[in-house]
PDB file of C-alpha atoms in Angstrom:
ATOM      1  CA  MET I  55     -48.856 -19.084  29.841  1.00 71.00           C
ATOM      2  CA  THR I  56     -48.279 -18.853  33.610  1.00 76.00           C
ATOM      3  CA  THR I  57     -50.348 -16.579  35.801  1.00 87.00           C
ATOM      4  CA  SER I  58     -49.396 -15.005  39.082  1.00 90.00           C
ATOM      5  CA  PRO I  59     -51.107 -16.303  42.221  1.00 91.00           C
ATOM      6  CA  ALA I  60     -54.030 -14.245  43.525  1.00 91.00           C
ATOM      7  CA  PRO I  61     -53.577 -12.226  46.733  1.00 91.00           C
ATOM      8  CA  GLY I  62     -53.345 -14.613  49.668  1.00 89.00           C
ATOM      9  CA  GLU I  63     -52.298 -17.548  47.475  1.00 92.00           C
ATOM     10  CA  GLY I  64     -48.952 -19.064  46.580  1.00 93.00           C
ATOM     11  CA  PRO I  65     -45.881 -19.702  48.673  1.00 93.00           C
ATOM     12  CA  VAL I  66     -44.861 -17.288  51.405  1.00 92.00           C
ATOM     13  CA  ARG I  67     -41.663 -15.356  50.699  1.00 93.00           C
ATOM     14  CA  PRO I  68     -39.836 -12.883  52.905  1.00 93.00           C
ATOM     15  CA  VAL I  69     -39.669  -9.307  51.670  1.00 93.00           C
ATOM     16  CA  SER I  70     -38.091  -6.210  53.080  1.00 94.00           C
ATOM     17  CA  VAL I  71     -40.157  -3.109  53.766  1.00 94.00           C
ATOM     18  CA  SER I  72     -39.198   0.117  55.478  1.00 96.00           C
ATOM     19  CA  LEU I  73     -41.481   1.425  58.208  1.00 96.00           C
ATOM     20  CA  HIS I  74     -41.222   4.262  60.698  1.00 97.00           C
ATOM     21  CA  GLU I  75     -40.102   3.193  64.169  1.00 97.00           C
ATOM     22  CA  GLY I  76     -43.379   4.369  65.681  1.00 97.00           C
ATOM     23  CA  THR I  77     -45.340   2.257  63.212  1.00 96.00           C
ATOM     24  CA  ILE I  78     -43.232  -0.787  64.045  1.00 94.00           C
ATOM     25  CA  ALA I  79     -43.716  -0.243  67.780  1.00 95.00           C
ATOM     26  CA  ALA I  80     -47.499   0.084  67.382  1.00 95.00           C
ATOM     27  CA  LEU I  81     -47.583  -2.998  65.169  1.00 94.00           C
ATOM     28  CA  LYS I  82     -45.586  -5.084  67.657  1.00 94.00           C
ATOM     29  CA  GLU I  83     -47.795  -3.884  70.507  1.00 95.00           C
ATOM     30  CA  ARG I  84     -50.923  -4.937  68.624  1.00 95.00           C
ATOM     31  CA  THR I  85     -49.681  -8.228  67.186  1.00 95.00           C
ATOM     32  CA  GLY I  86     -46.668  -9.371  69.152  1.00 90.00           C
ATOM     33  CA  LYS I  87     -43.469 -10.078  67.261  1.00 81.00           C
ATOM     34  CA  ARG I  88     -44.741 -13.325  65.712  1.00 87.00           C
ATOM     35  CA  GLY I  89     -48.069 -11.969  64.425  1.00 93.00           C
ATOM     36  CA  MET I  90     -46.692  -9.086  62.395  1.00 93.00           C
ATOM     37  CA  SER I  91     -46.506 -10.855  59.039  1.00 93.00           C
ATOM     38  CA  ALA I  92     -50.077 -12.163  59.191  1.00 93.00           C
ATOM     39  CA  TYR I  93     -51.357  -8.752  60.244  1.00 95.00           C
ATOM     40  CA  VAL I  94     -49.539  -6.930  57.443  1.00 95.00           C
ATOM     41  CA  GLU I  95     -50.638  -9.597  54.927  1.00 95.00           C
ATOM     42  CA  ALA I  96     -54.294  -9.095  55.944  1.00 95.00           C
ATOM     43  CA  LEU I  97     -53.966  -5.307  55.702  1.00 95.00           C
ATOM     44  CA  ILE I  98     -52.463  -5.489  52.229  1.00 96.00           C
ATOM     45  CA  GLN I  99     -55.115  -7.939  51.018  1.00 97.00           C
ATOM     46  CA  ARG I 100     -57.888  -5.678  52.375  1.00 97.00           C
ATOM     47  CA  GLN I 101     -56.368  -2.631  50.648  1.00 97.00           C
ATOM     48  CA  LEU I 102     -56.070  -4.518  47.363  1.00 97.00           C
ATOM     49  CA  GLU I 103     -59.749  -5.533  47.667  1.00 97.00           C
ATOM     50  CA  ARG I 104     -60.757  -1.903  48.303  1.00 97.00           C
ATOM     51  CA  GLU I 105     -58.777  -0.691  45.312  1.00 98.00           C
ATOM     52  CA  ARG I 106     -60.320  -3.366  43.083  1.00 97.00           C
ATOM     53  CA  LEU I 107     -63.809  -2.471  44.332  1.00 96.00           C
ATOM     54  CA  ARG I 108     -63.118   1.212  43.607  1.00 96.00           C
ATOM     55  CA  GLU I 109     -62.037   0.253  40.063  1.00 97.00           C
ATOM     56  CA  LEU I 110     -65.225  -1.778  39.563  1.00 96.00           C
ATOM     57  CA  ILE I 111     -67.358   1.126  40.787  1.00 93.00           C
ATOM     58  CA  GLU I 112     -65.543   3.534  38.469  1.00 95.00           C
ATOM     59  CA  ASP I 113     -66.041   1.149  35.532  1.00 96.00           C
ATOM     60  CA  ALA I 114     -69.755   0.820  36.332  1.00 95.00           C
ATOM     61  CA  GLU I 115     -70.171   4.588  36.647  1.00 94.00           C
ATOM     62  CA  THR I 116     -68.407   5.067  33.312  1.00 96.00           C
ATOM     63  CA  ALA I 117     -70.766   2.588  31.674  1.00 97.00           C
ATOM     64  CA  HIS I 118     -73.989   3.519  33.486  1.00 93.00           C
ATOM     65  CA  GLY I 119     -73.530   7.013  34.931  1.00 94.00           C
ATOM     66  CA  PRO I 120     -73.065   8.103  38.528  1.00 93.00           C
ATOM     67  CA  VAL I 121     -74.829   6.417  41.425  1.00 89.00           C
ATOM     68  CA  ASP I 122     -78.066   8.028  42.647  1.00 91.00           C
ATOM     69  CA  GLN I 123     -77.080   9.075  46.185  1.00 92.00           C
ATOM     70  CA  ALA I 124     -80.711   9.312  47.331  1.00 94.00           C
ATOM     71  CA  ALA I 125     -81.237   5.672  46.340  1.00 92.00           C
ATOM     72  CA  VAL I 126     -78.041   4.667  48.155  1.00 91.00           C
ATOM     73  CA  GLU I 127     -79.193   6.423  51.329  1.00 94.00           C
ATOM     74  CA  ALA I 128     -82.615   4.769  51.069  1.00 94.00           C
ATOM     75  CA  LYS I 129     -80.990   1.331  50.793  1.00 93.00           C
ATOM     76  CA  ARG I 130     -78.695   2.112  53.741  1.00 94.00           C
ATOM     77  CA  ALA I 131     -81.756   3.037  55.789  1.00 95.00           C
ATOM     78  CA  LEU I 132     -83.336  -0.305  54.849  1.00 94.00           C
ATOM     79  CA  LEU I 133     -80.221  -2.188  55.937  1.00 94.00           C
ATOM     80  CA  ARG I 134     -80.183  -0.284  59.242  1.00 94.00           C
ATOM     81  CA  GLY I 135     -83.887  -0.984  59.783  1.00 92.00           C
ATOM     82  CA  ASP I 136     -84.700   2.725  59.726  1.00 84.00           C
ATOM     83  CA  THR I 137     -88.356   2.397  58.716  1.00 70.00           C
ATOM     84  CA  ALA I 138     -88.946   6.158  58.710  1.00 62.00           C
ATOM     85  CA  SER I 139     -86.527   6.587  55.790  1.00 51.00           C
ATOM     86  CA  THR I 140     -87.419   3.530  53.713  1.00 49.00           C
ATOM     87  CA  ASP I 141     -90.367   5.030  51.871  1.00 54.00           C
ATOM     88  CA  ALA I 142     -88.003   6.320  49.149  1.00 50.00           C
ATOM     89  CA  ALA I 143     -86.519   2.859  48.592  1.00 48.00           C
TER      90      ALA I 143
END
């Protein structure tokens, strides 16, 4: 049984995608002509990671119920160092 390489792994192959001219111009301005592939590769990998994280969250919420938003906000306050809001954590 062969498995497909994970995102970011395996040989590099050229593919054709269609983009709006304005998107191409903005991309070239940001990356230069030679940096476009690496930039697009990083964007796609990041989007795939976000989608996978969303799937994991949905699976966890299915198994354990929805996240307690008050607890999430309390933990965010802790991470920010907001000591006035950490009493609930």
